[in-house]
Coordinates of C-alpha atoms and ligand atoms in Angstrom, one line a residue:
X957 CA -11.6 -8.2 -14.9
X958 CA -8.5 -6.1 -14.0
X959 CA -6.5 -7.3 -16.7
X960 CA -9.1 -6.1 -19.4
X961 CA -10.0 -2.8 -17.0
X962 CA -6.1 -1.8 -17.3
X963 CA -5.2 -2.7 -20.4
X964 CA -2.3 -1.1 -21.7
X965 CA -3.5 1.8 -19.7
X966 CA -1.3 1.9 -16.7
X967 CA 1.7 3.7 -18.6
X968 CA -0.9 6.6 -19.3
X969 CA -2.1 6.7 -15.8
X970 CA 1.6 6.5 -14.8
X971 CA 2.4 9.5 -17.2
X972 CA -0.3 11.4 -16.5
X973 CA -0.2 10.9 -12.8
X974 CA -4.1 10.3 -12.9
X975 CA -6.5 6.9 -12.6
X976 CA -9.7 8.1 -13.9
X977 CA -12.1 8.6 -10.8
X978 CA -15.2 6.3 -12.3
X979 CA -12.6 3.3 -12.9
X980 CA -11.5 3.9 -9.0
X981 CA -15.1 4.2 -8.2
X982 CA -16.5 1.5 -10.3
X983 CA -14.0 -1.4 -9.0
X984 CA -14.6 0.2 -5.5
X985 CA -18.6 -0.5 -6.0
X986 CA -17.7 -3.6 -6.4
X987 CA -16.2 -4.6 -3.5
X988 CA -12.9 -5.2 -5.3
X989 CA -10.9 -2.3 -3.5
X990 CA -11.0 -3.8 -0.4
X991 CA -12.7 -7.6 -0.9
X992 CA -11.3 -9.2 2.6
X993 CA -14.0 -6.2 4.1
X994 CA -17.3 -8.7 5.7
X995 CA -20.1 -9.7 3.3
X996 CA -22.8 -7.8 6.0
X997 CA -21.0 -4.9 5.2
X998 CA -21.4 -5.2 1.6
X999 CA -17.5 -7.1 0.9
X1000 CA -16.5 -10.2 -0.8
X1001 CA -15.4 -11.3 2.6
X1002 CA -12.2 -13.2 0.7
X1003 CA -9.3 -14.4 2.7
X1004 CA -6.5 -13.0 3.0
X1005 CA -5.2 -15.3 0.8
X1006 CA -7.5 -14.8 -1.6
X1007 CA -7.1 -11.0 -1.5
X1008 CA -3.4 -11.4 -1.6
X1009 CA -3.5 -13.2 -4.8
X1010 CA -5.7 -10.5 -6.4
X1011 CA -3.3 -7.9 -5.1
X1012 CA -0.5 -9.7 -6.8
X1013 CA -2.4 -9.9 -10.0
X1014 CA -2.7 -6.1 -9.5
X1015 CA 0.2 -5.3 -8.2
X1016 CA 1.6 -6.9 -12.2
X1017 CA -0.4 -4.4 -13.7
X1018 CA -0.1 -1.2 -12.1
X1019 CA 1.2 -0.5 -8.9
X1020 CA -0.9 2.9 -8.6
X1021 CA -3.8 0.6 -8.6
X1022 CA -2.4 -1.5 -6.0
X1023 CA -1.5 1.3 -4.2
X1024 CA -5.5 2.8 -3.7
X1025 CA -6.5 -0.7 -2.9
X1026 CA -4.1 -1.3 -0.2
X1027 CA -5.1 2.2 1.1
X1028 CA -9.2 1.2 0.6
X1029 CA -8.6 -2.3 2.2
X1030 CA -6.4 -0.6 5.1
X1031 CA -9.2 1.6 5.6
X1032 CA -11.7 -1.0 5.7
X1033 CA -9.2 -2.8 8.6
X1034 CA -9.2 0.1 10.7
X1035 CA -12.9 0.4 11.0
X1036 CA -13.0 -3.3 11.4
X1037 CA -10.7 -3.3 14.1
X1038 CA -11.2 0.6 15.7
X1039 CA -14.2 1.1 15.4
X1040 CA -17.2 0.5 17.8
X1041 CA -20.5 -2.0 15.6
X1042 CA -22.9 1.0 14.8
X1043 CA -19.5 3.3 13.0
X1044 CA -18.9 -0.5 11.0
X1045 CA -22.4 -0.8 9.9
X1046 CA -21.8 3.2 9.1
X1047 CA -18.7 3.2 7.3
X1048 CA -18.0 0.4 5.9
X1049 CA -20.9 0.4 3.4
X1050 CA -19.6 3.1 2.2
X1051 CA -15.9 2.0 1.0
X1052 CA -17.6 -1.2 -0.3
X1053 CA -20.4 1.2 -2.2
X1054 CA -17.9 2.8 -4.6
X1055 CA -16.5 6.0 -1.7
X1056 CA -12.9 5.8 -1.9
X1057 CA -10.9 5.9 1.9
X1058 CA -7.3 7.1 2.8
X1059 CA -5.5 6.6 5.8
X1060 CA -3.5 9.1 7.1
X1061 CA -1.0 9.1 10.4
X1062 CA 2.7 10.3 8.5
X1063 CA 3.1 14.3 9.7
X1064 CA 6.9 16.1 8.3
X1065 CA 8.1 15.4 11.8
X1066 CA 6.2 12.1 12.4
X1067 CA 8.0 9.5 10.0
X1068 CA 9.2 6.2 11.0
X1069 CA 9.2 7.5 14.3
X1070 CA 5.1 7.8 14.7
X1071 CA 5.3 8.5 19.0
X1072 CA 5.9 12.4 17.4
X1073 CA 2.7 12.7 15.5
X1074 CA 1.1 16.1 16.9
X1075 CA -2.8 16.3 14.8
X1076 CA -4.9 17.1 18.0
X1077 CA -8.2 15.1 17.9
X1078 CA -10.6 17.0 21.1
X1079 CA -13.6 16.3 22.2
X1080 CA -15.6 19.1 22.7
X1081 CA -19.3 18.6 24.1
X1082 CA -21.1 16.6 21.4
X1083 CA -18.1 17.7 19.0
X1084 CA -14.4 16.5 17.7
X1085 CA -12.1 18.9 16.6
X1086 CA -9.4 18.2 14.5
X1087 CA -6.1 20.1 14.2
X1088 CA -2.9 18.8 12.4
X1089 CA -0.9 18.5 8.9
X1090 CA -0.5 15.4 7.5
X1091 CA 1.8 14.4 4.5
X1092 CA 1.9 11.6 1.3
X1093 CA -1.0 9.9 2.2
X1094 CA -1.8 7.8 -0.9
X1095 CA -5.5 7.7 -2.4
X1096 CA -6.1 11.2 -0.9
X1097 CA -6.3 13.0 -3.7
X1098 CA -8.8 10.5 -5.1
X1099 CA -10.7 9.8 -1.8
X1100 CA -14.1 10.6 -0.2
X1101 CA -13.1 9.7 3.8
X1102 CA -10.0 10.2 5.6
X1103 CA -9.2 7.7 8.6
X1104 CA -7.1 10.6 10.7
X1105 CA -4.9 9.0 13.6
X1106 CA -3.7 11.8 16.0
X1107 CA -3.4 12.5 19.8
X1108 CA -6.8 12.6 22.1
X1109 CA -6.9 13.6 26.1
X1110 CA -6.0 10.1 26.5
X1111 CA -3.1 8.7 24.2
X1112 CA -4.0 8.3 20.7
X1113 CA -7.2 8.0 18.5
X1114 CA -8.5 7.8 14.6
X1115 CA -11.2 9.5 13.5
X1116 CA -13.2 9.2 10.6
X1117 CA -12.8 12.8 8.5
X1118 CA -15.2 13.5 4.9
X1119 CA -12.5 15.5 3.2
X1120 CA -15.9 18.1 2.4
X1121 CA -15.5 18.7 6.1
X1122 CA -15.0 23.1 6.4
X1123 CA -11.4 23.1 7.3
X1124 CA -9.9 20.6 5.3
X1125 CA -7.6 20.9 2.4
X1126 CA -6.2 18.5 0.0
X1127 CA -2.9 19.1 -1.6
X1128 CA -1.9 16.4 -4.4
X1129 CA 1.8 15.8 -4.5
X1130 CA 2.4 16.3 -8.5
X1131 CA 5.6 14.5 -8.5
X1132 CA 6.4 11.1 -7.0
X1133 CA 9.3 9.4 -8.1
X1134 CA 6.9 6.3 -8.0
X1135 CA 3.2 4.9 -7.6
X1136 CA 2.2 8.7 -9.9
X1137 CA -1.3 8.3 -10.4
X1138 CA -2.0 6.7 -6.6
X1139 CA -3.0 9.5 -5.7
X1140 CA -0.5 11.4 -2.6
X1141 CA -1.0 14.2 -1.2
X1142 CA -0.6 16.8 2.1
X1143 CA -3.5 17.3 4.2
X1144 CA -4.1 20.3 6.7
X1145 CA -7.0 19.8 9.2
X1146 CA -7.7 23.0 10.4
X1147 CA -10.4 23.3 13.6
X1148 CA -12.3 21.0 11.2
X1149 CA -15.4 19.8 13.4
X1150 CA -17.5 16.6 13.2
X1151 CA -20.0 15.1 15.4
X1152 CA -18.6 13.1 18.4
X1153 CA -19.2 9.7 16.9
X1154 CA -16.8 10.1 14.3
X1155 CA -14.1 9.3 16.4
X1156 CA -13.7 5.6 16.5
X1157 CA -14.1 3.5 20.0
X1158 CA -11.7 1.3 20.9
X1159 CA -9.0 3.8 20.8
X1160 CA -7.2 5.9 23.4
X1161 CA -3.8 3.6 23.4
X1162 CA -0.2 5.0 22.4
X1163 CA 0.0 6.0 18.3
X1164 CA 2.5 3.6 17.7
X1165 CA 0.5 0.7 18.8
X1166 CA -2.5 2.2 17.5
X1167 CA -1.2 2.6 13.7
X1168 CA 0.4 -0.8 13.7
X1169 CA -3.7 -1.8 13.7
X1170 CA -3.3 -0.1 9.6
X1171 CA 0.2 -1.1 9.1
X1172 CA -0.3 -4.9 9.7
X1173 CA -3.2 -4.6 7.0
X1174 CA -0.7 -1.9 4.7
X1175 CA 2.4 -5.1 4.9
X1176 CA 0.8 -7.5 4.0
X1177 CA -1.0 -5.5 0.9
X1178 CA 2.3 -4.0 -0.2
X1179 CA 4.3 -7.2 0.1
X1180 CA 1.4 -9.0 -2.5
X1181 CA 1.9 -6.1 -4.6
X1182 CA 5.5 -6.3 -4.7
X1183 CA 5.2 -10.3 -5.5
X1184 CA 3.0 -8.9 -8.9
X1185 CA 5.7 -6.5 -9.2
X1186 CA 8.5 -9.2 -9.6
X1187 CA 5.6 -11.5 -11.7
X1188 CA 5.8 -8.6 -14.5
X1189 CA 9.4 -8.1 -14.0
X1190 CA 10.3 -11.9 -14.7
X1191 CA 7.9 -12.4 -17.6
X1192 CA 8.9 -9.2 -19.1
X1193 CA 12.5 -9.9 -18.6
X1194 CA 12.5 -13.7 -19.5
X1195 CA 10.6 -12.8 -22.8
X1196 CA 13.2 -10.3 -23.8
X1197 CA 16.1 -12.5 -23.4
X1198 CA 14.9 -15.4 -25.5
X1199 CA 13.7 -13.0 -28.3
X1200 CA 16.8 -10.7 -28.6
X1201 CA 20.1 -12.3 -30.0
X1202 CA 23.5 -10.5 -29.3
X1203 CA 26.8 -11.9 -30.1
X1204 CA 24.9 -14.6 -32.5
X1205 CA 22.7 -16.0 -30.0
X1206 CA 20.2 -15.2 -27.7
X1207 CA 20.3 -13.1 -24.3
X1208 CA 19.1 -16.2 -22.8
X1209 CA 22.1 -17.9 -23.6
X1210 CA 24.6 -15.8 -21.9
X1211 CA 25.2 -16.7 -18.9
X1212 CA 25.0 -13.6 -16.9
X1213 CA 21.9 -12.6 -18.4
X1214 CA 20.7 -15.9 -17.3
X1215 CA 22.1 -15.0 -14.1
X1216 CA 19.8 -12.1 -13.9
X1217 CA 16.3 -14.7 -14.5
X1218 CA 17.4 -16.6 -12.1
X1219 CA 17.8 -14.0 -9.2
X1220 CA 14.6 -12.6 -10.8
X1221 CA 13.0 -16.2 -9.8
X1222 CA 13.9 -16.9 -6.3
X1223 CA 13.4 -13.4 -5.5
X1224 CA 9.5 -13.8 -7.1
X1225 CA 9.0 -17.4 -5.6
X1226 CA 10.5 -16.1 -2.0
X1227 CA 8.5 -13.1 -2.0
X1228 CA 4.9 -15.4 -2.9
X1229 CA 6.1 -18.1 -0.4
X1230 CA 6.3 -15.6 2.7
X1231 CA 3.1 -14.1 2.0
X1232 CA 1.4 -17.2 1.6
X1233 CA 2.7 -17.9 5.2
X1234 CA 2.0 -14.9 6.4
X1235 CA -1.5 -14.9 4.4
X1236 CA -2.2 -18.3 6.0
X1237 CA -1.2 -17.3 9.4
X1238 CA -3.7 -14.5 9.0
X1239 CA -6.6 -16.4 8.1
X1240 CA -6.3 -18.6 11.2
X1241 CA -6.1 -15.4 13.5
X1242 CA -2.6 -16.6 14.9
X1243 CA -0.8 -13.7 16.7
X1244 CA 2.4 -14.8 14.8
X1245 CA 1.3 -13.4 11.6
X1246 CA 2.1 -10.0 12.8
X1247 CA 6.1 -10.8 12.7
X1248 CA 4.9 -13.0 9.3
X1249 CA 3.7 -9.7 7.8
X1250 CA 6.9 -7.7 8.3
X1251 CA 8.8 -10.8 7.4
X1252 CA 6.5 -11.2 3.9
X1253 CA 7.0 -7.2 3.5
X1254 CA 10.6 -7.1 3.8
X1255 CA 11.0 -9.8 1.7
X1256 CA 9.0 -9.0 -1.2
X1257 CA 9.7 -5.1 -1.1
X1258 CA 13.7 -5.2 -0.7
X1259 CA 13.5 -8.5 -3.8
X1260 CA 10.9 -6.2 -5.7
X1261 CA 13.5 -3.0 -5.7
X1262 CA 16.8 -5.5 -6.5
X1263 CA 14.6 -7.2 -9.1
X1264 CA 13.3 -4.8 -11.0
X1265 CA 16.7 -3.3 -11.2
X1266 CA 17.9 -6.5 -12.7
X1267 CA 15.1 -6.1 -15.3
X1268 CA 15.9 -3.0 -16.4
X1269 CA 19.0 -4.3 -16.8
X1270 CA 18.2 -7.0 -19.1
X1271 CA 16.0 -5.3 -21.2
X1272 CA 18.3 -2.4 -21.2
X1273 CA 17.6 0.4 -23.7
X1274 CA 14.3 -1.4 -24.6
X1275 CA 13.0 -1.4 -21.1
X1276 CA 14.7 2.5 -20.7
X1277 CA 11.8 4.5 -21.3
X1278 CA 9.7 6.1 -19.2
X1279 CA 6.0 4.0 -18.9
X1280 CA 7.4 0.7 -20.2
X1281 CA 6.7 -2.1 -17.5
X1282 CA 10.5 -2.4 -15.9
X1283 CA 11.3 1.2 -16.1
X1284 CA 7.8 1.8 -13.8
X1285 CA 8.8 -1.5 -11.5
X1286 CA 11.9 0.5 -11.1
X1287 CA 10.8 3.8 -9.6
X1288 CA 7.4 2.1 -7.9
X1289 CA 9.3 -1.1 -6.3
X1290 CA 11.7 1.4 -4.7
X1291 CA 8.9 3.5 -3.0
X1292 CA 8.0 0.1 -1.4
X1293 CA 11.4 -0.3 0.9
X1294 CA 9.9 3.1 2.1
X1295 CA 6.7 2.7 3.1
X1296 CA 5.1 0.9 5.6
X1297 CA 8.0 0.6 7.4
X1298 CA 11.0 1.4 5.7
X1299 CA 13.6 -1.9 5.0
X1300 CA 15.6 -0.6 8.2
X1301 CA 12.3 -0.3 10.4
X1302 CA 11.6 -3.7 9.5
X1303 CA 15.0 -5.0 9.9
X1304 CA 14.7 -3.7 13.5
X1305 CA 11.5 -5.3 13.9
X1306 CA 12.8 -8.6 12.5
X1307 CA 16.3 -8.3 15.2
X1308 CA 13.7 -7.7 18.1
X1309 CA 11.9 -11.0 16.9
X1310 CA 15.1 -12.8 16.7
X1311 CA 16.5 -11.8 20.4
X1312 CA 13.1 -12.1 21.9
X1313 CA 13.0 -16.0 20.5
X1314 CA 16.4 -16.7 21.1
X1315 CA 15.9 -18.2 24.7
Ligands
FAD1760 P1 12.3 9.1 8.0 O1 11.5 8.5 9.1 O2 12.8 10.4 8.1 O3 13.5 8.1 7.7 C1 14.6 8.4 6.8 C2 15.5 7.2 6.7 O4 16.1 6.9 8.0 C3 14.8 6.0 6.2 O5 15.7 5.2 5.5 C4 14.6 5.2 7.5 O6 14.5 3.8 7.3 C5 15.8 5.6 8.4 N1 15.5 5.5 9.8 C6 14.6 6.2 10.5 N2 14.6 5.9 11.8 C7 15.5 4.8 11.9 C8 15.9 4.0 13.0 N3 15.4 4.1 14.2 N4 16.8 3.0 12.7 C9 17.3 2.9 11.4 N5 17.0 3.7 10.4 C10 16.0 4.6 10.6 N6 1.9 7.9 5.2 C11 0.6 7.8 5.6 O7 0.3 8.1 6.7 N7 -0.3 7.3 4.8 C12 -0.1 6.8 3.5 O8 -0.9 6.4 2.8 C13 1.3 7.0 3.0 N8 1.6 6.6 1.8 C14 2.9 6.8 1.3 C15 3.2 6.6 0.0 C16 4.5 6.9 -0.5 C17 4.8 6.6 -1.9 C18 5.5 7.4 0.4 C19 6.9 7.7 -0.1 C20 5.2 7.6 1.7 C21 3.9 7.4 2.2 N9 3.6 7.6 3.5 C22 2.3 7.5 4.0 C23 4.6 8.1 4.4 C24 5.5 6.9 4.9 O9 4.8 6.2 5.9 C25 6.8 7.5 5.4 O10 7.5 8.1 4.3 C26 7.7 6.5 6.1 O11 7.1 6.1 7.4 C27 9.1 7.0 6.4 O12 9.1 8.2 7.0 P2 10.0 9.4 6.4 O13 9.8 9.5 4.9 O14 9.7 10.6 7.2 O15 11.5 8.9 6.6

């Protein structure tokens, strides 16, 4: 179904740095913007393996896409896991009902380091009010709920904002180098105030450990995404090289064109292999999928950026205009070493991992 909803549409989208709002809404009705959310709550209930493969399949076609279902589906985590039985039966109708969800916790001085976000979430009598300025959150733009992490009395908390909530404003960023039509944007929360249950129980820990609830959802989404990513690059890149000829024969047979396929290969198959481990590890609930996730992330977003780069380059002047598939790869794969814990974040992660299990 994605295949025929997209089309050839996704350079448009990309161009115009818009996915029309009933296409968003429609898949989201469907279930198929976050499908791992429960079946009682209106989902597919797939695995994460399942999902992952979708998200590839996606992630091939248009990474904006991509991008507003790993937003929806990281949404749709975060109530699963935050919040309390009575906000899931709530909420996650909702996302799964065709209301598209974004999930905000990045400030201009809370980056990689997320201990210095400063959004105030307070509780006031039967009231929360929230106060803070966050920035790039995809699927804003586009969405109908904002999951809000910020400080509380007690440590850290998310809160569930509609962005028709007096005091909110929505700024869409116009020009990403990447992902154009996933819809970023600033956000300032000004006293905006919302009955008490929309902050979400089983909160109140430090923000760090509470975003890495969203993040461990965000990795593994992003590191399917970047799989599809490479899947497009290769088959775009492989059917250049045995239809153009240069020097009497084809690209193909060059050898450091060939070069190129085959760095394009192991990057795609080590990419699908770790999140198929990481996938696995998450559908039998072992606590060892949260390394597997950064692992999977790293891995698919740092081959995803090389690869696509290696595309360009072997379509060259054919693949050098702006929309065609490599030239998008190109700008979205590199947005993907940046988020969700940029390639040096994860790299730390990955060295704590190693000295922890070096005995
Ligand atoms: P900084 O933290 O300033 O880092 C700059 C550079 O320094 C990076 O290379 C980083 O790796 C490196 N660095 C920082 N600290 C260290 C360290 N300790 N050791 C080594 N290197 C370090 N946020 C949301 O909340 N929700 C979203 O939906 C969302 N979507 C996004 C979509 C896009 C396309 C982009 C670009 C960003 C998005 N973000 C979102 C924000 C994203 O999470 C941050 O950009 C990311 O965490 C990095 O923060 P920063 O840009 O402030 O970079």
């Amino acid at each position: 179904m994605f295949t025929d909803l997209v089309g050839d549409r996704a350079a448009e989208w990309d161009r115009t740095g818009r996915i029309p709002l009933d296409t968003l809404r429609g898949l989201g009705a469907k279930g198929l913007l976050c499908a791992q959310a429960p079946a009682a709550h209106g989902g597919l209930a797939f695995s994460s393996r399942r999902n992952g493969e979708l998200t590839a399949h996606v992630g091939a076609l248009c990474s904006s896409l991509r991008s507003v279902m790993t937003s929806q589906g990281m949404a749709a985590w975060t109530l699963r896991r935050l919040a309390g039985p009575g906000q899931q039966a709530a909420l996650v109708p909702r996302l799964t009902g065709g209301e598209l969800a974004a999930v905000a916790f990045s400030e201009a001085g809370a980056g990689s380091d997320l201990s210095a976000l400063r959004t105030r979430i307070t509780r006031d009598g039967d009231e929360v009010v929230v106060d803070g300025a966050k920035v790039w959150t995809t699927n804003a733009a586009y969405a109908d709920l904002l999951v809000v992490f910020g400080r509380t009395e007690d440590g850290a908390g998310a809160v569930v904002v509609p962005v028709s909530a007096p005091g909110v404003r929505i700024e869409r960023i116009e020009d990403p180098l990447g992902c154009r039509a996933a819809g970023h944007a600033d956000i300032r929360l000004d006293g905006v105030r919302l009955p008490a249950d929309a902050l979400l129980q089983g909160v109140d820990r430090t923000p760090a450990l509470l975003v890495t609830t969203a993040l461990a959802y965000g990795r593994m989404s992003v590191a399917w995404g970047c799989t599809g990513i490479l899947r497009g690059c290769l088959t775009a890149a492989a059917r250049h090289a045995k239809a153009r000829e240069q020097f009497g024969v084809r690209l193909a047979d060059h050898q450091l064109v060939a070069r190129h396929l085959a760095g394009l290969l192991v990057a795609e198959q080590s990419a699908r292999r770790a999140c198929e481990h990481a996938s696995d590890l998450w559908d039998e609930g072992s606590p060892d999928m949260v390394t597997a996730a950064v692992l999977a992330k790293h891995v698919a977003a740092t081959g995803a950026a090389r690869g696509a780069a290696r595309a360009v380059q072997v379509l060259a002047s054919a693949g050098s205009r702006d929309g065609h598939t490599v030239a998008r790869a190109l700008r979205d794969a590199k947005l993907m070493e940046i988020i969700e814990g940029s390639s040096e974040i994860c790299e730390l992660m990955l060295a704590q991992h190693a000295l922890a299990t070096a005995g």
